[in-house]
Amino acid sequence: MKNIFAEKMTPFRMIIGAYVFSMLLFSLLLWLPISHQPGHELTYIEALFTSVSAVSVTGLTVIQVSDTLSAVGIAFLALAMQVGGIGIMSLGTFVWMVFGRKINLSQRLLIMVDQNQYKFSGMVKLMRNILLLALGIEAMGMLILGTYFLRYFDSTWEAYYQGGFAALSAFTNAGFDVTGQSLIPFAEDYYVLFVVITLIFAGAIGFPVLMEVREYLTNRERFNFSLFTKVTTTTYFLVFVLGAVSIWALEFGFYYDGMAWHQQFFFSMFNSATTRSAGLSVMDVSAFSMPTLLLMSGLMVIGASPSSVGGGIRTTTLAVMFLTIRSFALGRSDVKVFNRQIDPEDKQRTFIVISFFIVGLLAAITLISAFERGNTEVELIDIIFETSSAFGTCGLSTGLTDDFSTPSHLLLMCLMFIGRVGILVFLFSVKKKETKSHYRYPIERIIIG
Amino acid sequence: MKNIFAEKMTPFRMIIGAYVFSMLLFSLLLWLPISHQPGHELTYIEALFTSVSAVSVTGLTVIQVSDTLSAVGIAFLALAMQVGGIGIMSLGTFVWMVFGRKINLSQRLLIMVDQNQYKFSGMVKLMRNILLLALGIEAMGMLILGTYFLRYFDSTWEAYYQGGFAALSAFTNAGFDVTGQSLIPFAEDYYVLFVVITLIFAGAIGFPVLMEVREYLTNRERFNFSLFTKVTTTTYFLVFVLGAVSIWALEFGFYYDGMAWHQQFFFSMFNSATTRSAGLSVMDVSAFSMPTLLLMSGLMVIGASPSSVGGGIRTTTLAVMFLTIRSFALGRSDVKVFNRQIDPEDKQRTFIVISFFIVGLLAAITLISAFERGNTEVELIDIIFETSSAFGTCGLSTGLTDDFSTPSHLLLMCLMFIGRVGILVFLFSVKKKETKSHYRYPIERIIIG
Ligand SMILES: [K+]
Ligand SMILES: [K+]
């Protein structure tokens, strides 16, 4: 018996199993009466949706957290976000290290994963490092925001509670809030926005990048950043800037009409950062016009770095896609960037991630629009926005998540789950053992496109 | 001077040039006063839109053809469709034969393109074959439909005129009509629908397939269909059946409510066929509900076979995409189908076509929704439908094409143009000469997805 279990239990299936287990566990905990405020109840579907959303650090919600959950419930929620955020970073990083041994990450990272004994001891070391780094950043965020929040809240406890939750929510990119209205109360406080954007970056830029930066800071002379770090950081910030400029261009004269330039500047920056894929908001997102909501859906689909708390197709996927098109148009057969060549295997993965994501997203949008056919509240743009938000595990919403019907909620949960686990891990988990074929078929060309 | 011209004038640029020239020529011809009915005028933008739509055999239109164009104008329009349809078949087939010499098309096809002298003599032979085949099929269609139409129209001339135009429009998948309401007058005449669907198939299945079928019919014993023919035909009909079933499932109890089963059957079949990418309609498409319109947008994006009159990403692209995902999930490194292996180069092209198409489509939808921000007539689903229809050169419309503003019209023209020319040809035309690099960069892996 044990043998069959061990044989079937690939690392990928273990990851899937860990997520399923956490989601079910927290759904039960959030379902307990002790987790609710007096007079409020949750259906199991609501508890499950909240749990899936928290563990996948998405932040879509069908309940008003601050009105519905008790202190205990909020503690469970925070724990779910923490488990989700840190689990993702460590499991994600671990998988890719074991998996693509040739990824030239920093020496310190590689040492953690001993060549032959990575199964347990390396995992523990890695987890400890990630945990320390994450808790350190969160504690710093809590200290900075909490202390600053003393001017907003009456009690010291309340200020640090709000600051801590905001820091946790920003760094894990979970996007939940206990203010009842996300960051809207601080919309015009640029100091808060700046700190929150920084925390979002720290979570979304990817754990390997943080480790490399730390190593670089201690040893500037002999350090080379990996290709991964260069590609993902460049892409992340390039899309961030393009996103901010595009949001500004689309809303100039519309939502931004009559707003001071510095507020336009900070709103564009914040909205560009939060769509990738934090999910916190400083305004009612549905106040943006349709082209902006479409653009933001696209940004949510792009998402953050791999091995980070963010979702989406991820930065490197987008980068390899554009680099491949460019090198094709330039008549080159190989794809080059930063004096390196992209591995054909990584091109193949890029292709699969993009195809799978696009097909899944379009199918989900069509299905939800069928489920919500009789629902006059919900428009197509809401469905597109909500679906992109779930699949990209972003959590921004035009405010209609709880107006959707149960079939749509179930579908959104599936999207958050797959979006979180990652498409490749999902595919690897269903993957059979590599089949050695006895013979190769002849290659025959066909006409494409 | 001549040398520089010859050097810059790759076959791909010649194709682009031929399309641009035809579109400009027919825009001027349609702009002439002689092309209009008394009291009707066309702006140049309207004439250009009609010309681009006809030469690209799309069928989107900002004018009511039967009310606006004179007999001369309709003749120009028919000629533009014919030039577009036959040009596409021959140029498309020719390019792919020269280009991917290894494509194992039928011997007869290959013989036409003499190894070293394909530049002119092979082209002429190929053109003649395509022209004969196309005109033969169209004449047959005109005879069948025209004779049958005697029961619908008072004069023999009118019956054959209507039959001929419908046959031309169906076979070239152009989708224009001179009835003033597409095929709605014949919506309940299953004989007409059947003939039209057959003509649509003949145009959309691809010229190489037609040639191979002809060869098979004359020589059944020793004939093997090429991998291209097997893949494209299987995919074409598989998507056709899935599309019909899905349309039926989505509209059962809605648009189909109270309709006889045979009408539901024929409507589902016809709408599945016409979205790929004929553009004729037997009903007001906007009567379908939103999920169906989204599904149909997807079918328009998929489109028909390569080297056919249809557009879209094309069947083989879709097939290679799914086969690649499947073989990845099965743990295989090569992609197999019909006892053959797909060439990695074709996988790369599939990736590029899909990426380029998706990025272009999403950007166009966002831009048009910005252009139409103040237009209360136009909803998001209309924009998505219209954009997919233009890029997939399908020509179906929810009826709002002429409500769009001029910037949107210009953008739709660009989409029809690129959608028609094909993304790869478009990219090849901007392509520089293959650059031999003096050294190769080392490969470094990154994390994807
Ligand atoms: K999130
Ligand atoms: K068409």
PDB file of N, CA, C and O in Angstrom, chain B residues 30-79:
ATOM      1  N   LEU B  30     -15.128  52.053 -55.973  1.00  0.00           N
ATOM      2  CA  LEU B  30     -16.402  52.108 -55.243  1.00  0.00           C
ATOM      3  C   LEU B  30     -16.774  53.545 -54.873  1.00  0.00           C
ATOM      4  O   LEU B  30     -17.928  53.830 -54.563  1.00  0.00           O
ATOM      5  N   TRP B  31     -15.776  54.406 -54.890  1.00  0.00           N
ATOM      6  CA  TRP B  31     -16.003  55.810 -54.551  1.00  0.00           C
ATOM      7  C   TRP B  31     -16.593  56.580 -55.738  1.00  0.00           C
ATOM      8  O   TRP B  31     -17.220  57.626 -55.560  1.00  0.00           O
ATOM      9  N   LEU B  32     -16.370  56.050 -56.967  1.00  0.00           N
ATOM     10  CA  LEU B  32     -16.858  56.725 -58.172  1.00  0.00           C
ATOM     11  C   LEU B  32     -18.373  56.907 -58.111  1.00  0.00           C
ATOM     12  O   LEU B  32     -19.084  56.001 -57.653  1.00  0.00           O
ATOM     13  N   PRO B  33     -18.867  58.055 -58.605  1.00  0.00           N
ATOM     14  CA  PRO B  33     -20.323  58.280 -58.613  1.00  0.00           C
ATOM     15  C   PRO B  33     -21.073  57.163 -59.349  1.00  0.00           C
ATOM     16  O   PRO B  33     -22.189  56.800 -58.958  1.00  0.00           O
ATOM     17  N   ILE B  34     -20.455  56.599 -60.384  1.00  0.00           N
ATOM     18  CA  ILE B  34     -21.144  55.569 -61.170  1.00  0.00           C
ATOM     19  C   ILE B  34     -21.445  54.321 -60.338  1.00  0.00           C
ATOM     20  O   ILE B  34     -22.331  53.527 -60.678  1.00  0.00           O
ATOM     21  N   SER B  35     -20.732  54.162 -59.223  1.00  0.00           N
ATOM     22  CA  SER B  35     -20.936  52.980 -58.386  1.00  0.00           C
ATOM     23  C   SER B  35     -22.110  53.131 -57.419  1.00  0.00           C
ATOM     24  O   SER B  35     -22.445  52.182 -56.714  1.00  0.00           O
ATOM     25  N   HIS B  36     -22.701  54.314 -57.364  1.00  0.00           N
ATOM     26  CA  HIS B  36     -23.769  54.517 -56.377  1.00  0.00           C
ATOM     27  C   HIS B  36     -25.127  54.632 -57.046  1.00  0.00           C
ATOM     28  O   HIS B  36     -25.231  55.051 -58.190  1.00  0.00           O
ATOM     29  N   GLN B  37     -26.149  54.317 -56.289  1.00  0.00           N
ATOM     30  CA  GLN B  37     -27.502  54.561 -56.759  1.00  0.00           C
ATOM     31  C   GLN B  37     -27.791  56.054 -56.661  1.00  0.00           C
ATOM     32  O   GLN B  37     -27.173  56.748 -55.852  1.00  0.00           O
ATOM     33  N   PRO B  38     -28.700  56.543 -57.494  1.00  0.00           N
ATOM     34  CA  PRO B  38     -29.023  57.975 -57.468  1.00  0.00           C
ATOM     35  C   PRO B  38     -29.413  58.410 -56.050  1.00  0.00           C
ATOM     36  O   PRO B  38     -30.175  57.703 -55.372  1.00  0.00           O
ATOM     37  N   GLY B  39     -28.879  59.558 -55.634  1.00  0.00           N
ATOM     38  CA  GLY B  39     -29.236  60.078 -54.315  1.00  0.00           C
ATOM     39  C   GLY B  39     -28.414  59.520 -53.181  1.00  0.00           C
ATOM     40  O   GLY B  39     -28.540  59.960 -52.044  1.00  0.00           O
ATOM     41  N   HIS B  40     -27.560  58.516 -53.458  1.00  0.00           N
ATOM     42  CA  HIS B  40     -26.688  57.977 -52.420  1.00  0.00           C
ATOM     43  C   HIS B  40     -25.242  58.372 -52.689  1.00  0.00           C
ATOM     44  O   HIS B  40     -24.785  58.291 -53.822  1.00  0.00           O
ATOM     45  N   GLU B  41     -24.555  58.792 -51.665  1.00  0.00           N
ATOM     46  CA  GLU B  41     -23.131  59.050 -51.805  1.00  0.00           C
ATOM     47  C   GLU B  41     -22.355  58.269 -50.763  1.00  0.00           C
ATOM     48  O   GLU B  41     -22.885  57.891 -49.734  1.00  0.00           O
ATOM     49  N   LEU B  42     -21.091  58.025 -51.066  1.00  0.00           N
ATOM     50  CA  LEU B  42     -20.213  57.386 -50.093  1.00  0.00           C
ATOM     51  C   LEU B  42     -19.102  58.353 -49.728  1.00  0.00           C
ATOM     52  O   LEU B  42     -18.534  58.996 -50.615  1.00  0.00           O
ATOM     53  N   THR B  43     -18.766  58.457 -48.444  1.00  0.00           N
ATOM     54  CA  THR B  43     -17.539  59.166 -48.089  1.00  0.00           C
ATOM     55  C   THR B  43     -16.382  58.258 -48.490  1.00  0.00           C
ATOM     56  O   THR B  43     -16.553  57.049 -48.690  1.00  0.00           O
ATOM     57  N   TYR B  44     -15.175  58.829 -48.589  1.00  0.00           N
ATOM     58  CA  TYR B  44     -14.053  57.974 -48.988  1.00  0.00           C
ATOM     59  C   TYR B  44     -13.778  56.908 -47.940  1.00  0.00           C
ATOM     60  O   TYR B  44     -13.434  55.772 -48.269  1.00  0.00           O
ATOM     61  N   ILE B  45     -13.954  57.268 -46.664  1.00  0.00           N
ATOM     62  CA  ILE B  45     -13.733  56.278 -45.603  1.00  0.00           C
ATOM     63  C   ILE B  45     -14.696  55.102 -45.757  1.00  0.00           C
ATOM     64  O   ILE B  45     -14.320  53.935 -45.593  1.00  0.00           O
ATOM     65  N   GLU B  46     -15.963  55.401 -46.107  1.00  0.00           N
ATOM     66  CA  GLU B  46     -16.939  54.314 -46.322  1.00  0.00           C
ATOM     67  C   GLU B  46     -16.533  53.440 -47.498  1.00  0.00           C
ATOM     68  O   GLU B  46     -16.626  52.212 -47.446  1.00  0.00           O
ATOM     69  N   ALA B  47     -16.074  54.093 -48.582  1.00  0.00           N
ATOM     70  CA  ALA B  47     -15.640  53.332 -49.758  1.00  0.00           C
ATOM     71  C   ALA B  47     -14.427  52.472 -49.407  1.00  0.00           C
ATOM     72  O   ALA B  47     -14.350  51.298 -49.797  1.00  0.00           O
ATOM     73  N   LEU B  48     -13.495  53.058 -48.636  1.00  0.00           N
ATOM     74  CA  LEU B  48     -12.288  52.309 -48.254  1.00  0.00           C
ATOM     75  C   LEU B  48     -12.657  51.134 -47.358  1.00  0.00           C
ATOM     76  O   LEU B  48     -12.166  50.011 -47.546  1.00  0.00           O
ATOM     77  N   PHE B  49     -13.545  51.377 -46.402  1.00  0.00           N
ATOM     78  CA  PHE B  49     -13.962  50.304 -45.494  1.00  0.00           C
ATOM     79  C   PHE B  49     -14.586  49.158 -46.300  1.00  0.00           C
ATOM     80  O   PHE B  49     -14.271  47.991 -46.083  1.00  0.00           O
ATOM     81  N   THR B  50     -15.478  49.507 -47.243  1.00  0.00           N
ATOM     82  CA  THR B  50     -16.123  48.484 -48.064  1.00  0.00           C
ATOM     83  C   THR B  50     -15.101  47.718 -48.879  1.00  0.00           C
ATOM     84  O   THR B  50     -15.164  46.483 -48.988  1.00  0.00           O
ATOM     85  N   SER B  51     -14.128  48.453 -49.437  1.00  0.00           N
ATOM     86  CA  SER B  51     -13.114  47.811 -50.254  1.00  0.00           C
ATOM     87  C   SER B  51     -12.229  46.882 -49.424  1.00  0.00           C
ATOM     88  O   SER B  51     -11.980  45.734 -49.811  1.00  0.00           O
ATOM     89  N   VAL B  52     -11.757  47.372 -48.274  1.00  0.00           N
ATOM     90  CA  VAL B  52     -10.918  46.540 -47.408  1.00  0.00           C
ATOM     91  C   VAL B  52     -11.696  45.300 -46.985  1.00  0.00           C
ATOM     92  O   VAL B  52     -11.185  44.181 -46.985  1.00  0.00           O
ATOM     93  N   SER B  53     -12.961  45.500 -46.637  1.00  0.00           N
ATOM     94  CA  SER B  53     -13.797  44.390 -46.199  1.00  0.00           C
ATOM     95  C   SER B  53     -13.998  43.363 -47.315  1.00  0.00           C
ATOM     96  O   SER B  53     -14.010  42.158 -47.064  1.00  0.00           O
ATOM     97  N   ALA B  54     -14.148  43.851 -48.564  1.00  0.00           N
ATOM     98  CA  ALA B  54     -14.393  42.935 -49.685  1.00  0.00           C
ATOM     99  C   ALA B  54     -13.117  42.204 -50.085  1.00  0.00           C
ATOM    100  O   ALA B  54     -13.120  40.986 -50.249  1.00  0.00           O
ATOM    101  N   VAL B  55     -11.996  42.944 -50.239  1.00  0.00           N
ATOM    102  CA  VAL B  55     -10.753  42.302 -50.675  1.00  0.00           C
ATOM    103  C   VAL B  55     -10.257  41.331 -49.605  1.00  0.00           C
ATOM    104  O   VAL B  55      -9.694  40.280 -49.906  1.00  0.00           O
ATOM    105  N   SER B  56     -10.490  41.675 -48.337  1.00  0.00           N
ATOM    106  CA  SER B  56     -10.083  40.753 -47.273  1.00  0.00           C
ATOM    107  C   SER B  56     -11.156  39.695 -47.028  1.00  0.00           C
ATOM    108  O   SER B  56     -11.066  38.930 -46.071  1.00  0.00           O
ATOM    109  N   VAL B  57     -12.167  39.640 -47.931  1.00  0.00           N
ATOM    110  CA  VAL B  57     -13.341  38.758 -47.796  1.00  0.00           C
ATOM    111  C   VAL B  57     -13.837  38.659 -46.354  1.00  0.00           C
ATOM    112  O   VAL B  57     -14.079  37.571 -45.845  1.00  0.00           O
ATOM    113  N   THR B  58     -13.992  39.816 -45.720  1.00  0.00           N
ATOM    114  CA  THR B  58     -14.534  39.818 -44.360  1.00  0.00           C
ATOM    115  C   THR B  58     -16.058  39.935 -44.391  1.00  0.00           C
ATOM    116  O   THR B  58     -16.766  39.054 -43.916  1.00  0.00           O
ATOM    117  N   GLY B  59     -16.555  41.043 -44.947  1.00  0.00           N
ATOM    118  CA  GLY B  59     -18.002  41.186 -45.033  1.00  0.00           C
ATOM    119  C   GLY B  59     -18.616  42.137 -44.042  1.00  0.00           C
ATOM    120  O   GLY B  59     -19.829  42.333 -44.047  1.00  0.00           O
ATOM    121  N   LEU B  60     -17.794  42.716 -43.155  1.00  0.00           N
ATOM    122  CA  LEU B  60     -18.318  43.791 -42.310  1.00  0.00           C
ATOM    123  C   LEU B  60     -18.615  44.979 -43.213  1.00  0.00           C
ATOM    124  O   LEU B  60     -17.886  45.252 -44.156  1.00  0.00           O
ATOM    125  N   THR B  61     -19.674  45.693 -42.919  1.00  0.00           N
ATOM    126  CA  THR B  61     -19.979  46.805 -43.801  1.00  0.00           C
ATOM    127  C   THR B  61     -20.615  47.965 -43.048  1.00  0.00           C
ATOM    128  O   THR B  61     -21.360  47.769 -42.090  1.00  0.00           O
ATOM    129  N   VAL B  62     -20.251  49.180 -43.478  1.00  0.00           N
ATOM    130  CA  VAL B  62     -20.815  50.379 -42.857  1.00  0.00           C
ATOM    131  C   VAL B  62     -21.913  50.960 -43.735  1.00  0.00           C
ATOM    132  O   VAL B  62     -22.480  52.000 -43.426  1.00  0.00           O
ATOM    133  N   ILE B  63     -22.196  50.291 -44.874  1.00  0.00           N
ATOM    134  CA  ILE B  63     -23.271  50.759 -45.755  1.00  0.00           C
ATOM    135  C   ILE B  63     -24.255  49.623 -45.991  1.00  0.00           C
ATOM    136  O   ILE B  63     -23.935  48.456 -45.778  1.00  0.00           O
ATOM    137  N   GLN B  64     -25.443  49.948 -46.412  1.00  0.00           N
ATOM    138  CA  GLN B  64     -26.416  48.946 -46.827  1.00  0.00           C
ATOM    139  C   GLN B  64     -26.195  48.720 -48.322  1.00  0.00           C
ATOM    140  O   GLN B  64     -26.609  49.539 -49.145  1.00  0.00           O
ATOM    141  N   VAL B  65     -25.493  47.623 -48.658  1.00  0.00           N
ATOM    142  CA  VAL B  65     -25.029  47.417 -50.029  1.00  0.00           C
ATOM    143  C   VAL B  65     -26.157  47.532 -51.052  1.00  0.00           C
ATOM    144  O   VAL B  65     -26.056  48.276 -52.034  1.00  0.00           O
ATOM    145  N   SER B  66     -27.249  46.809 -50.818  1.00  0.00           N
ATOM    146  CA  SER B  66     -28.292  46.739 -51.844  1.00  0.00           C
ATOM    147  C   SER B  66     -29.012  48.063 -52.051  1.00  0.00           C
ATOM    148  O   SER B  66     -29.572  48.308 -53.110  1.00  0.00           O
ATOM    149  N   ASP B  67     -28.987  48.947 -51.033  1.00  0.00           N
ATOM    150  CA  ASP B  67     -29.627  50.261 -51.191  1.00  0.00           C
ATOM    151  C   ASP B  67     -28.686  51.303 -51.760  1.00  0.00           C
ATOM    152  O   ASP B  67     -29.132  52.289 -52.362  1.00  0.00           O
ATOM    153  N   THR B  68     -27.394  51.141 -51.531  1.00  0.00           N
ATOM    154  CA  THR B  68     -26.436  52.201 -51.810  1.00  0.00           C
ATOM    155  C   THR B  68     -25.721  52.030 -53.138  1.00  0.00           C
ATOM    156  O   THR B  68     -25.527  52.989 -53.883  1.00  0.00           O
ATOM    157  N   LEU B  69     -25.296  50.790 -53.420  1.00  0.00           N
ATOM    158  CA  LEU B  69     -24.476  50.579 -54.605  1.00  0.00           C
ATOM    159  C   LEU B  69     -25.345  50.355 -55.838  1.00  0.00           C
ATOM    160  O   LEU B  69     -26.394  49.699 -55.783  1.00  0.00           O
ATOM    161  N   SER B  70     -24.861  50.895 -56.971  1.00  0.00           N
ATOM    162  CA  SER B  70     -25.530  50.656 -58.250  1.00  0.00           C
ATOM    163  C   SER B  70     -25.100  49.294 -58.776  1.00  0.00           C
ATOM    164  O   SER B  70     -24.277  48.609 -58.178  1.00  0.00           O
ATOM    165  N   ALA B  71     -25.649  48.888 -59.904  1.00  0.00           N
ATOM    166  CA  ALA B  71     -25.260  47.619 -60.539  1.00  0.00           C
ATOM    167  C   ALA B  71     -23.760  47.599 -60.776  1.00  0.00           C
ATOM    168  O   ALA B  71     -23.090  46.588 -60.532  1.00  0.00           O
ATOM    169  N   VAL B  72     -23.221  48.743 -61.234  1.00  0.00           N
ATOM    170  CA  VAL B  72     -21.772  48.817 -61.460  1.00  0.00           C
ATOM    171  C   VAL B  72     -21.015  48.648 -60.152  1.00  0.00           C
ATOM    172  O   VAL B  72     -20.023  47.902 -60.061  1.00  0.00           O
ATOM    173  N   GLY B  73     -21.491  49.323 -59.111  1.00  0.00           N
ATOM    174  CA  GLY B  73     -20.852  49.223 -57.800  1.00  0.00           C
ATOM    175  C   GLY B  73     -20.862  47.796 -57.279  1.00  0.00           C
ATOM    176  O   GLY B  73     -19.863  47.309 -56.744  1.00  0.00           O
ATOM    177  N   ILE B  74     -21.993  47.110 -57.474  1.00  0.00           N
ATOM    178  CA  ILE B  74     -22.084  45.724 -57.007  1.00  0.00           C
ATOM    179  C   ILE B  74     -21.154  44.828 -57.811  1.00  0.00           C
ATOM    180  O   ILE B  74     -20.531  43.900 -57.260  1.00  0.00           O
ATOM    181  N   ALA B  75     -21.007  45.138 -59.105  1.00  0.00           N
ATOM    182  CA  ALA B  75     -20.059  44.378 -59.921  1.00  0.00           C
ATOM    183  C   ALA B  75     -18.629  44.578 -59.406  1.00  0.00           C
ATOM    184  O   ALA B  75     -17.858  43.617 -59.311  1.00  0.00           O
ATOM    185  N   PHE B  76     -18.274  45.819 -59.087  1.00  0.00           N
ATOM    186  CA  PHE B  76     -16.950  46.077 -58.511  1.00  0.00           C
ATOM    187  C   PHE B  76     -16.762  45.296 -57.199  1.00  0.00           C
ATOM    188  O   PHE B  76     -15.714  44.720 -56.947  1.00  0.00           O
ATOM    189  N   LEU B  77     -17.825  45.319 -56.389  1.00  0.00           N
ATOM    190  CA  LEU B  77     -17.764  44.621 -55.105  1.00  0.00           C
ATOM    191  C   LEU B  77     -17.531  43.123 -55.323  1.00  0.00           C
ATOM    192  O   LEU B  77     -16.673  42.511 -54.663  1.00  0.00           O
ATOM    193  N   ALA B  78     -18.294  42.543 -56.267  1.00  0.00           N
ATOM    194  CA  ALA B  78     -18.156  41.112 -56.554  1.00  0.00           C
ATOM    195  C   ALA B  78     -16.743  40.814 -57.050  1.00  0.00           C
ATOM    196  O   ALA B  78     -16.123  39.817 -56.655  1.00  0.00           O
ATOM    197  N   LEU B  79     -16.216  41.705 -57.891  1.00  0.00           N
ATOM    198  CA  LEU B  79     -14.863  41.521 -58.413  1.00  0.00           C
ATOM    199  C   LEU B  79     -13.841  41.591 -57.271  1.00  0.00           C
ATOM    200  O   LEU B  79     -12.889  40.792 -57.219  1.00  0.00           O
TER     201      LEU B  79
END
